[in-house]
Short mmCIF file of C-alpha atoms in Angstrom, two decimals:
data_model
loop_
_atom_site.label_atom_id
_atom_site.label_comp_id
_atom_site.label_asym_id
_atom_site.label_seq_id
_atom_site.Cartn_x
_atom_site.Cartn_y
_atom_site.Cartn_z
CA MET S 1 -15.86 74.83 -185.09
CA MET S 2 -14.03 75.94 -188.37
CA ASP S 3 -11.17 74.21 -190.05
CA GLN S 4 -7.95 75.90 -188.77
CA ASN S 5 -6.10 73.97 -191.30
CA ARG S 6 -7.67 76.04 -193.76
CA VAL S 7 -5.85 79.03 -195.42
CA PRO S 8 -8.43 80.77 -197.70
CA ILE S 9 -6.01 83.46 -198.99
CA LEU S 10 -3.40 81.13 -199.61
CA GLU S 11 -5.56 78.82 -201.36
CA GLY S 12 -6.98 81.86 -203.75
CA LEU S 13 -3.31 82.78 -204.88
CA GLU S 14 -2.25 79.40 -205.60
CA LYS S 15 -5.43 78.93 -207.79
CA ILE S 16 -4.72 82.14 -209.56
CA ARG S 17 -1.19 81.21 -210.21
CA ARG S 18 -2.01 77.70 -211.47
CA ASN S 19 -4.47 79.50 -213.80
CA ARG S 20 -1.97 81.44 -215.49
CA LEU S 21 -3.88 84.69 -215.91
CA VAL S 22 -2.45 87.28 -218.20
CA PRO S 23 -1.89 90.55 -216.27
CA PHE S 24 -3.61 93.74 -217.63
CA ASP S 25 -3.92 95.19 -214.19
CA VAL S 26 -1.67 96.64 -211.45
CA PRO S 27 1.28 96.18 -209.99
CA GLY S 28 3.04 97.33 -212.97
CA HIS S 29 5.66 94.61 -212.70
CA LYS S 30 3.62 92.05 -214.12
CA ARG S 31 4.05 89.29 -211.65
CA GLY S 32 7.88 90.33 -211.83
CA LYS S 33 8.25 89.99 -215.60
CA GLY S 34 8.79 93.86 -215.78
CA ASN S 35 11.46 94.14 -213.12
CA PRO S 36 13.97 91.46 -213.37
CA GLU S 37 16.24 92.86 -210.61
CA LEU S 38 13.48 93.10 -208.25
CA THR S 39 12.28 89.41 -209.05
CA GLN S 40 15.97 88.07 -208.75
CA PHE S 41 15.99 89.65 -205.21
CA LEU S 42 12.87 88.71 -204.09
CA GLY S 43 12.18 85.43 -206.06
CA GLU S 44 9.67 84.73 -208.61
CA ALA S 45 7.40 82.79 -206.46
CA CYS S 46 7.08 85.91 -204.27
CA LEU S 47 6.49 88.29 -207.28
CA SER S 48 3.91 86.09 -208.85
CA VAL S 49 1.53 86.40 -206.15
CA ASP S 50 2.06 90.24 -205.52
CA VAL S 51 -1.33 91.11 -207.02
CA ASN S 52 -4.01 93.32 -207.14
CA SER S 53 -7.53 93.02 -205.76
CA MET S 54 -9.86 91.00 -208.25
CA LYS S 55 -13.00 89.19 -207.66
CA PRO S 56 -11.56 85.68 -206.93
CA LEU S 57 -9.29 87.16 -204.24
CA ASP S 58 -11.85 89.44 -202.77
CA ASN S 59 -11.37 93.14 -201.56
CA LEU S 60 -9.81 94.00 -198.09
CA CYS S 61 -12.12 97.33 -197.84
CA HIS S 62 -15.21 95.12 -198.18
CA PRO S 63 -14.53 91.24 -197.96
CA VAL S 64 -16.98 88.91 -198.99
CA SER S 65 -15.12 85.79 -199.95
CA VAL S 66 -11.40 84.53 -199.16
CA ILE S 67 -10.38 87.33 -197.17
CA LYS S 68 -14.04 87.20 -195.02
CA GLU S 69 -13.31 83.44 -194.24
CA ALA S 70 -9.71 84.13 -193.52
CA GLU S 71 -10.70 86.98 -191.07
CA ALA S 72 -13.33 84.52 -189.43
CA LEU S 73 -10.66 81.71 -189.21
CA ALA S 74 -8.39 84.49 -187.06
CA ALA S 75 -11.40 85.44 -185.08
CA GLU S 76 -12.19 81.88 -183.81
CA ALA S 77 -8.49 81.33 -183.31
CA PHE S 78 -7.92 84.19 -181.20
CA GLY S 79 -11.33 83.87 -179.31
CA ALA S 80 -12.54 87.23 -180.86
CA ALA S 81 -16.08 87.88 -182.28
CA ASN S 82 -14.61 89.66 -185.22
CA ALA S 83 -10.83 89.97 -186.52
CA PHE S 84 -9.63 92.58 -189.45
CA PHE S 85 -6.40 91.97 -191.22
CA MET S 86 -4.39 95.17 -191.14
CA VAL S 87 -1.55 95.86 -193.76
CA GLY S 88 -0.46 99.04 -192.23
CA GLY S 89 1.07 97.45 -189.09
CA THR S 90 -0.08 97.60 -185.55
CA THR S 91 -0.11 101.49 -185.89
CA SER S 92 -3.15 100.98 -188.32
CA ALA S 93 -4.96 98.60 -185.88
CA VAL S 94 -4.37 100.88 -182.98
CA GLN S 95 -5.40 103.91 -184.68
CA SER S 96 -8.35 102.38 -186.12
CA MET S 97 -9.42 100.97 -182.71
CA ILE S 98 -9.13 104.48 -181.08
CA LEU S 99 -10.83 106.20 -184.12
CA SER S 100 -13.73 103.95 -183.76
CA THR S 101 -14.06 104.54 -180.00
CA VAL S 102 -13.81 108.30 -179.41
CA LYS S 103 -14.17 111.65 -181.52
CA ARG S 104 -13.25 115.18 -180.81
CA GLY S 105 -13.67 116.44 -177.40
CA ASP S 106 -14.28 112.76 -175.70
CA LYS S 107 -11.84 111.66 -173.00
CA ILE S 108 -9.82 108.58 -173.02
CA ILE S 109 -8.01 107.19 -169.94
CA LEU S 110 -4.55 105.56 -170.92
CA PRO S 111 -1.13 105.11 -169.48
CA ARG S 112 1.46 107.61 -170.68
CA ASN S 113 4.06 105.13 -171.45
CA VAL S 114 2.03 104.17 -174.84
CA HIS S 115 3.32 103.85 -178.30
CA GLN S 116 3.31 106.94 -180.34
CA SER S 117 0.57 105.41 -182.58
CA VAL S 118 -1.78 105.90 -179.79
CA ILE S 119 -1.12 109.87 -179.42
CA HIS S 120 -0.94 110.07 -183.26
CA ALA S 121 -4.68 108.77 -183.33
CA LEU S 122 -5.73 111.45 -180.64
CA VAL S 123 -3.94 114.21 -183.09
CA LEU S 124 -6.38 112.60 -185.90
CA CYS S 125 -9.62 112.44 -183.89
CA GLY S 126 -9.26 115.36 -181.31
CA ALA S 127 -9.87 113.00 -178.17
CA VAL S 128 -8.34 114.38 -175.07
CA PRO S 129 -6.03 112.03 -173.26
CA VAL S 130 -6.47 111.65 -169.25
CA TYR S 131 -3.07 110.14 -168.38
CA ILE S 132 -2.38 107.75 -165.71
CA ASN S 133 1.24 108.08 -164.94
CA PRO S 134 2.57 104.69 -164.32
CA GLN S 135 4.75 103.62 -161.34
CA THR S 136 8.44 103.26 -161.95
CA ASP S 137 10.86 100.54 -160.84
CA LYS S 138 13.81 102.73 -159.19
CA ARG S 139 16.57 99.98 -159.76
CA LEU S 140 15.49 99.24 -163.34
CA GLY S 141 14.45 102.80 -164.31
CA ILE S 142 11.50 101.47 -166.40
CA ALA S 143 7.63 102.39 -166.34
CA LEU S 144 5.58 99.62 -165.03
CA GLY S 145 1.85 98.87 -165.63
CA MET S 146 -1.40 100.79 -164.26
CA SER S 147 -2.14 100.28 -160.76
CA MET S 148 -5.62 99.29 -159.90
CA THR S 149 -5.94 102.29 -157.32
CA ASP S 150 -4.94 105.00 -160.05
CA VAL S 151 -7.33 103.19 -162.27
CA LYS S 152 -10.25 103.35 -159.93
CA ASN S 153 -9.41 107.05 -158.99
CA THR S 154 -9.10 108.15 -162.44
CA ILE S 155 -12.29 106.54 -163.70
CA ALA S 156 -14.23 108.18 -160.76
CA ALA S 157 -12.53 111.56 -161.39
CA HIS S 158 -13.63 111.21 -165.04
CA PRO S 159 -17.16 109.87 -165.50
CA GLU S 160 -17.51 111.58 -168.97
CA ALA S 161 -14.55 109.32 -170.25
CA LYS S 162 -15.54 106.85 -172.97
CA ALA S 163 -12.72 104.34 -173.06
CA ILE S 164 -9.57 103.17 -171.52
CA LEU S 165 -6.52 101.86 -173.03
CA VAL S 166 -4.26 99.41 -171.66
CA ASN S 167 -0.63 98.23 -172.92
CA ASN S 168 -0.77 94.21 -172.57
CA PRO S 169 1.89 93.61 -172.02
CA THR S 170 4.63 96.64 -172.10
CA TYR S 171 7.87 96.47 -174.23
CA TYR S 172 9.55 95.09 -171.51
CA GLY S 173 6.91 92.37 -170.47
CA ILE S 174 5.17 94.21 -167.46
CA CYS S 175 1.38 93.22 -167.50
CA SER S 176 -1.35 95.30 -165.59
CA ASP S 177 -4.38 93.37 -164.10
CA LEU S 178 -6.34 93.55 -167.27
CA ARG S 179 -9.36 91.41 -166.31
CA SER S 180 -10.01 93.67 -163.20
CA ILE S 181 -9.11 96.71 -165.18
CA VAL S 182 -12.02 95.39 -167.84
CA GLU S 183 -14.44 94.77 -164.62
CA VAL S 184 -14.08 98.08 -163.43
CA ALA S 185 -14.18 100.20 -166.55
CA HIS S 186 -17.28 98.09 -167.72
CA ALA S 187 -19.23 98.84 -164.66
CA ALA S 188 -18.65 102.47 -165.44
CA GLY S 189 -19.50 102.36 -169.09
CA LEU S 190 -16.15 102.41 -170.59
CA LEU S 191 -14.76 100.35 -173.30
CA VAL S 192 -11.65 98.84 -172.84
CA LEU S 193 -9.11 98.86 -175.61
CA ALA S 194 -5.50 96.75 -175.47
CA ASP S 195 -2.39 97.48 -177.26
CA GLU S 196 -1.27 94.05 -177.53
CA ALA S 197 1.50 94.77 -180.09
CA HIS S 198 3.83 92.43 -178.20
CA GLY S 199 1.16 90.00 -176.87
CA THR S 200 0.24 87.50 -179.86
CA HIS S 201 1.70 84.83 -177.75
CA PHE S 202 -0.85 85.40 -175.14
CA TYR S 203 -3.58 83.60 -177.20
CA PHE S 204 -1.82 80.57 -177.75
CA GLY S 205 0.83 79.88 -175.21
CA LYS S 206 0.58 77.75 -172.07
CA ASP S 207 0.71 79.49 -168.65
CA MET S 208 1.07 82.94 -170.29
CA PRO S 209 -0.52 86.08 -168.87
CA ILE S 210 -4.41 86.70 -169.88
CA SER S 211 -5.11 88.05 -173.38
CA ALA S 212 -7.33 90.77 -174.02
CA MET S 213 -10.08 88.91 -175.46
CA LYS S 214 -10.30 86.46 -172.52
CA ALA S 215 -10.06 89.28 -170.20
CA GLY S 216 -13.33 90.56 -171.91
CA ALA S 217 -11.76 93.59 -173.66
CA ASP S 218 -13.67 95.31 -176.21
CA MET S 219 -10.96 95.72 -178.98
CA ALA S 220 -7.17 94.73 -179.00
CA ALA S 221 -4.50 95.38 -181.61
CA VAL S 222 -2.19 92.41 -182.09
CA SER S 223 1.00 92.52 -184.07
CA MET S 224 1.29 89.19 -185.78
CA HIS S 225 4.44 90.08 -187.24
CA LYS S 226 6.20 90.21 -184.07
CA SER S 227 5.75 86.88 -181.94
CA GLY S 228 3.43 85.49 -184.54
CA GLY S 229 5.64 84.87 -187.39
CA SER S 230 3.97 86.88 -190.20
CA LEU S 231 5.52 89.38 -192.35
CA THR S 232 6.31 92.65 -191.03
CA GLN S 233 3.64 95.44 -191.09
CA SER S 234 0.85 92.58 -190.81
CA SER S 235 -1.32 92.97 -187.96
CA LEU S 236 -4.81 92.15 -186.60
CA LEU S 237 -7.26 94.25 -184.90
CA LEU S 238 -9.63 92.11 -182.74
CA CYS S 239 -12.77 93.11 -181.47
CA GLY S 240 -15.59 91.63 -178.85
CA SER S 241 -19.01 90.86 -179.39
CA ASN S 242 -20.50 94.26 -178.25
CA VAL S 243 -18.46 95.96 -180.94
CA ASN S 244 -20.09 97.23 -184.26
CA GLU S 245 -17.97 95.53 -186.51
CA ASN S 246 -19.37 97.14 -189.59
CA TYR S 247 -18.78 100.59 -188.01
CA VAL S 248 -15.02 99.64 -187.14
CA ARG S 249 -14.64 98.33 -190.80
CA LYS S 250 -15.69 101.83 -191.93
CA MET S 251 -13.25 103.50 -189.72
CA ILE S 252 -10.53 101.27 -190.78
CA ASN S 253 -11.02 102.33 -194.34
CA LEU S 254 -10.63 105.97 -193.57
CA THR S 255 -6.65 105.49 -192.95
CA GLN S 256 -5.77 101.93 -194.35
CA THR S 257 -4.78 101.41 -198.02
CA THR S 258 -7.05 100.37 -200.75
CA SER S 259 -4.44 98.33 -202.25
CA GLY S 260 -3.92 95.71 -199.70
CA SER S 261 -0.37 93.49 -200.08
CA TYR S 262 -1.39 89.84 -200.67
CA LEU S 263 2.02 89.16 -199.40
CA LEU S 264 1.07 90.47 -196.02
CA LEU S 265 -2.43 89.14 -196.17
CA SER S 266 -1.51 85.67 -197.08
CA SER S 267 1.36 85.85 -194.30
CA LEU S 268 -1.27 86.36 -191.82
CA ASP S 269 -3.15 83.68 -192.95
CA ILE S 270 -0.58 80.98 -192.98
CA SER S 271 0.77 82.10 -189.58
CA ARG S 272 -2.77 82.24 -187.85
CA ARG S 273 -2.79 78.46 -189.05
CA ASN S 274 0.43 77.70 -187.95
CA LEU S 275 -0.29 79.31 -184.42
CA ALA S 276 -3.81 77.56 -184.24
CA LEU S 277 -2.21 74.10 -184.71
CA ARG S 278 1.28 74.45 -183.10
CA GLY S 279 0.89 77.33 -180.88
CA VAL S 280 1.51 75.62 -177.75
CA GLU S 281 4.46 73.81 -178.61
CA ILE S 282 6.01 76.71 -180.34
CA PHE S 283 5.63 79.21 -177.41
CA GLU S 284 6.79 76.38 -175.10
CA LYS S 285 10.15 76.40 -176.90
CA VAL S 286 10.39 80.01 -176.69
CA LYS S 287 9.87 80.12 -173.03
CA ARG S 288 12.66 77.61 -172.58
CA PHE S 289 15.11 79.63 -174.70
CA SER S 290 14.11 82.86 -172.71
CA GLU S 291 14.43 81.18 -169.07
CA TYR S 292 17.83 79.61 -170.08
CA ALA S 293 19.38 82.79 -171.44
CA ARG S 294 17.93 84.79 -168.22
CA GLU S 295 19.57 82.32 -165.93
CA GLU S 296 22.98 82.38 -167.61
CA ILE S 297 23.06 86.39 -168.24
CA ASN S 298 22.25 86.54 -164.40
CA ALA S 299 25.14 84.31 -163.62
CA ILE S 300 27.57 86.55 -165.60
CA GLY S 301 27.21 89.16 -162.86
CA ASP S 302 26.12 92.93 -163.38
CA TYR S 303 23.39 92.35 -165.77
CA TYR S 304 20.04 92.05 -164.29
CA ALA S 305 17.65 89.75 -166.49
CA TYR S 306 14.47 90.32 -164.86
CA SER S 307 11.16 88.19 -164.71
CA LYS S 308 8.42 87.13 -162.42
CA GLU S 309 10.18 88.01 -159.11
CA LEU S 310 9.01 91.87 -160.13
CA ILE S 311 5.40 90.90 -159.67
CA ASN S 312 3.58 92.96 -156.97
CA GLY S 313 0.27 91.99 -157.49
CA ASP S 314 -0.76 95.55 -158.67
CA SER S 315 1.45 97.55 -161.00
CA VAL S 316 3.18 94.44 -162.08
CA TYR S 317 0.32 91.92 -162.17
CA ASP S 318 2.05 89.56 -164.30
CA PHE S 319 5.15 89.14 -166.23
CA ASP S 320 5.69 87.95 -169.86
CA THR S 321 8.70 85.51 -169.57
CA THR S 322 9.25 85.38 -173.40
CA LYS S 323 10.68 88.92 -172.79
CA LEU S 324 14.45 88.77 -172.30
CA SER S 325 14.61 91.89 -170.54
CA VAL S 326 17.97 93.10 -169.33
CA ASN S 327 19.20 96.15 -167.31
CA THR S 328 22.78 96.98 -167.97
CA LEU S 329 23.35 99.88 -165.25
CA LYS S 330 25.37 97.90 -163.07
CA LEU S 331 27.79 97.30 -165.91
CA GLY S 332 28.49 101.03 -166.01
CA LEU S 333 27.00 101.27 -169.80
CA ALA S 334 23.54 102.43 -171.13
CA GLY S 335 21.36 99.91 -172.50
CA ILE S 336 21.84 101.44 -175.94
CA GLU S 337 25.61 101.23 -175.70
CA VAL S 338 25.37 97.21 -175.04
CA TYR S 339 23.20 97.58 -178.37
CA ASP S 340 25.49 99.23 -180.19
CA LEU S 341 28.37 96.81 -179.00
CA LEU S 342 26.61 93.64 -179.84
CA ARG S 343 25.83 94.83 -183.26
CA ASP S 344 29.19 96.34 -184.07
CA GLU S 345 31.78 94.15 -182.32
CA TYR S 346 29.62 90.75 -182.24
CA GLU S 347 27.46 91.00 -185.20
CA ILE S 348 24.26 90.25 -183.14
CA GLN S 349 21.45 92.56 -183.63
CA ILE S 350 18.85 92.70 -180.51
CA GLU S 351 15.43 94.34 -180.56
CA PHE S 352 16.37 97.69 -178.87
CA GLY S 353 18.57 99.34 -176.21
CA ASP S 354 17.38 102.16 -174.18
CA LEU S 355 19.38 104.33 -171.28
CA GLY S 356 19.20 101.44 -168.80
CA ASN S 357 18.06 98.19 -170.59
CA ILE S 358 18.13 95.92 -173.71
CA LEU S 359 15.72 93.59 -174.99
CA ALA S 360 16.70 90.57 -177.02
CA TYR S 361 13.57 89.18 -178.83
CA ILE S 362 13.38 85.55 -178.73
CA SER S 363 11.02 83.59 -181.14
CA VAL S 364 10.55 80.03 -182.56
CA GLY S 365 12.91 80.81 -185.22
CA ASP S 366 15.94 80.67 -182.83
CA LYS S 367 18.39 78.18 -182.44
CA ASN S 368 20.49 76.98 -179.37
CA LYS S 369 23.62 78.13 -180.72
CA ASN S 370 22.22 81.72 -181.42
CA ILE S 371 21.12 81.71 -177.68
CA GLU S 372 24.66 80.90 -176.58
CA ARG S 373 26.51 83.40 -179.25
CA LEU S 374 24.26 86.18 -177.26
CA ILE S 375 25.21 84.78 -173.76
CA SER S 376 29.05 84.82 -174.68
CA ALA S 377 28.94 88.07 -176.07
CA LEU S 378 27.26 89.65 -173.01
CA SER S 379 29.79 88.02 -170.97
CA GLU S 380 32.90 89.36 -173.04
CA ILE S 381 30.96 92.98 -173.21
CA ARG S 382 31.57 92.80 -169.40
CA ARG S 383 34.71 91.57 -169.18
CA LEU S 384 36.14 94.15 -171.97
CA TYR S 385 33.97 97.43 -171.31
CA LYS S 386 32.75 97.05 -167.71
CA ARG S 387 33.45 100.76 -166.16
CA GLU S 388 32.61 102.64 -163.07
CA ASN S 389 28.59 103.34 -162.94
CA ILE S 390 28.94 107.18 -163.05
CA LYS S 391 26.81 109.92 -164.88
CA LEU S 392 24.29 107.16 -165.98
CA TRP S 393 20.78 108.50 -166.44
CA GLU S 394 18.93 106.03 -164.03
CA SER S 395 15.06 106.66 -165.02
CA GLU S 396 13.62 105.62 -168.19
CA TYR S 397 10.46 107.51 -167.65
CA ILE S 398 9.87 110.99 -166.70
CA SER S 399 6.04 111.86 -166.11
CA PRO S 400 4.86 114.88 -168.38
CA VAL S 401 2.95 118.00 -167.79
CA VAL S 402 -0.15 118.27 -169.87
CA ALA S 403 -1.27 121.44 -170.76
CA MET S 404 -3.54 121.00 -173.63
CA SER S 405 -4.83 118.18 -176.17
CA PRO S 406 -2.64 116.71 -178.71
CA GLN S 407 -4.48 117.72 -181.52
CA ASP S 408 -4.78 121.40 -180.43
CA ALA S 409 -1.22 121.67 -179.92
CA PHE S 410 -0.12 119.97 -183.03
CA TYR S 411 -2.16 122.18 -185.45
CA ALA S 412 -1.65 125.47 -183.45
CA ASP S 413 0.73 128.20 -184.46
CA LYS S 414 3.76 127.44 -183.69
CA VAL S 415 7.86 128.42 -183.66
CA SER S 416 10.87 126.74 -183.79
CA LEU S 417 13.53 127.33 -181.12
CA PRO S 418 16.76 125.74 -180.40
CA LEU S 419 16.20 123.04 -177.63
CA GLU S 420 18.12 124.22 -174.88
CA GLN S 421 15.73 127.53 -174.99
CA CYS S 422 12.41 125.76 -174.96
CA ALA S 423 12.20 125.23 -171.17
CA GLY S 424 8.85 126.38 -170.13
CA ARG S 425 7.19 126.31 -173.48
CA ILE S 426 4.39 123.83 -174.81
CA CYS S 427 5.79 121.22 -177.36
CA ALA S 428 3.65 121.40 -180.61
CA GLU S 429 5.59 118.02 -181.96
CA PHE S 430 6.97 114.43 -181.01
CA VAL S 431 10.12 113.35 -179.60
CA MET S 432 10.80 109.79 -178.97
CA CYS S 433 13.62 107.11 -179.06
CA TYR S 434 12.98 104.41 -181.54
CA PRO S 435 12.73 101.85 -180.66
CA PRO S 436 10.18 101.41 -178.57
CA GLY S 437 8.52 104.62 -179.73
CA ILE S 438 7.25 105.84 -176.67
CA PRO S 439 7.25 109.47 -176.71
CA ILE S 440 9.74 111.63 -174.36
CA LEU S 441 7.30 114.48 -175.63
CA ALA S 442 3.91 114.69 -177.17
CA PRO S 443 2.08 117.68 -178.41
CA GLY S 444 0.52 119.70 -175.95
CA GLU S 445 2.88 118.74 -173.00
CA CYS S 446 5.38 121.08 -171.08
CA VAL S 447 8.97 121.25 -172.01
CA THR S 448 11.02 121.13 -168.74
CA LYS S 449 14.72 121.38 -168.12
CA GLU S 450 14.78 117.73 -167.09
CA LEU S 451 13.36 116.59 -170.25
CA ILE S 452 15.72 118.71 -172.30
CA GLY S 453 18.58 117.01 -170.21
CA TYR S 454 16.97 113.72 -171.15
CA ILE S 455 17.14 114.37 -174.86
CA GLN S 456 20.68 115.69 -174.90
CA TYR S 457 21.83 112.55 -172.97
CA ALA S 458 19.95 110.21 -175.23
CA LYS S 459 21.57 111.72 -177.99
CA GLU S 460 25.04 111.61 -176.44
CA LYS S 461 24.46 108.04 -175.82
CA GLY S 462 23.42 107.32 -179.32
CA CYS S 463 19.89 106.59 -178.95
CA THR S 464 17.80 107.29 -182.62
CA LEU S 465 15.68 110.14 -181.64
CA THR S 466 12.64 110.66 -183.90
CA GLY S 467 9.40 112.95 -184.38
CA PRO S 468 10.83 116.40 -184.46
CA GLU S 469 10.81 118.30 -188.08
CA SER S 470 14.48 119.08 -186.90
CA MET S 471 16.12 115.93 -188.06
CA ASP S 472 19.15 116.40 -185.41
CA VAL S 473 16.90 117.38 -182.62
CA THR S 474 18.67 120.69 -182.15
CA SER S 475 15.51 122.50 -182.22
CA LEU S 476 11.89 122.03 -181.37
CA ASN S 477 8.64 123.20 -182.47
CA VAL S 478 6.79 125.28 -179.65
CA LEU S 479 3.37 127.21 -179.33
CA LYS S 480 3.90 130.71 -180.30
CA GLY S 481 3.56 133.24 -177.56
CA GLU S 482 3.72 130.92 -174.59
#
């Protein structure tokens, strides 16, 4: 057992600060002295440890001392064989996980409601996705988890597949039967990868859905900066005992910066210690906040803050009760409209709003008065803005038709056409609402009239659409001559 009270990177940084080294290295602000406005904004304590890799502080690309020890402490805390500190967000962790597992022409099984980073990785490496289109909840209009029947049938139909990826959980808190997926996949010789961007707390909370490492998955990308409390853009890549850690490190170094931020690295180290020592207490508080808010919001009327009642033993095997996901359709308002009202009229910033739902991210940083303010605002929005439920788009997910691999389509000869003229063509770029960043269209998928209508509706309701070269999403890149 390692001493989880230790914070090796923080200890190294504090030693450097005490020694008062004279910097003749980068960054050029020289501990903040060269940029007083930045120092005033961020603080001298912050700028004094915004330093470059040096022998006493180790090197993220090839760690041998304090970073190596910090990663070992994280691996033990998360129940993994190895942990890698990532400073490019969970996007970099997801992409490194996939690049370490599949190459051009290899097949990887995954649900279509994946984050854009997954399909971006396929563009980079040339692997071919085999999608399992998730079941949907018609009342909520959201995609659910992976059905075990679909998983088994897909593995049987594609015996040459190398890996399967699972969302654990989805943005809305839906969990698949990860342990059973691992058993079936391993029996067929597949590696199991988990996108746990929203599942850090599964490793430390009590009575939580199962974590990827405990379920026996081979790799997991974990967003420490979400529910784990570290700085934005800091993340972890966890690996099981049968994964070649040296090869994974080599793949990480293909895309991750050689100038790792010690602000991000130290935040991972400090947050790991906090979770290892106090995680159960922290997430019990988060669950209490979430459950109280859920009960109060459901008592308002018309809103539906959903929870474990969705569990069906298959496509919803478990539910993350820390997620305050709320359906707004009975209110006559799209989720994005409630999102905008909360921010613009009540000065409350929630995580996201889509076409039928909102998500308020609750963490240990919340206070009772903030929870009450959110509940009161939602009650007042219902009183002031409720309208007849007409012309609302009721499904958040449309199953795509895949015509070719993302890499082939992304790099193919293409032409830009007005959006309304793209029906029947093959898309050559991404279109997504952000957040959550799940592609509406990805390269290699067929553009349909339904998808065009969805995009136009999302624009009309105020969703932030990203991905296309056309910044206002009035046109789309499609393959030439299709």
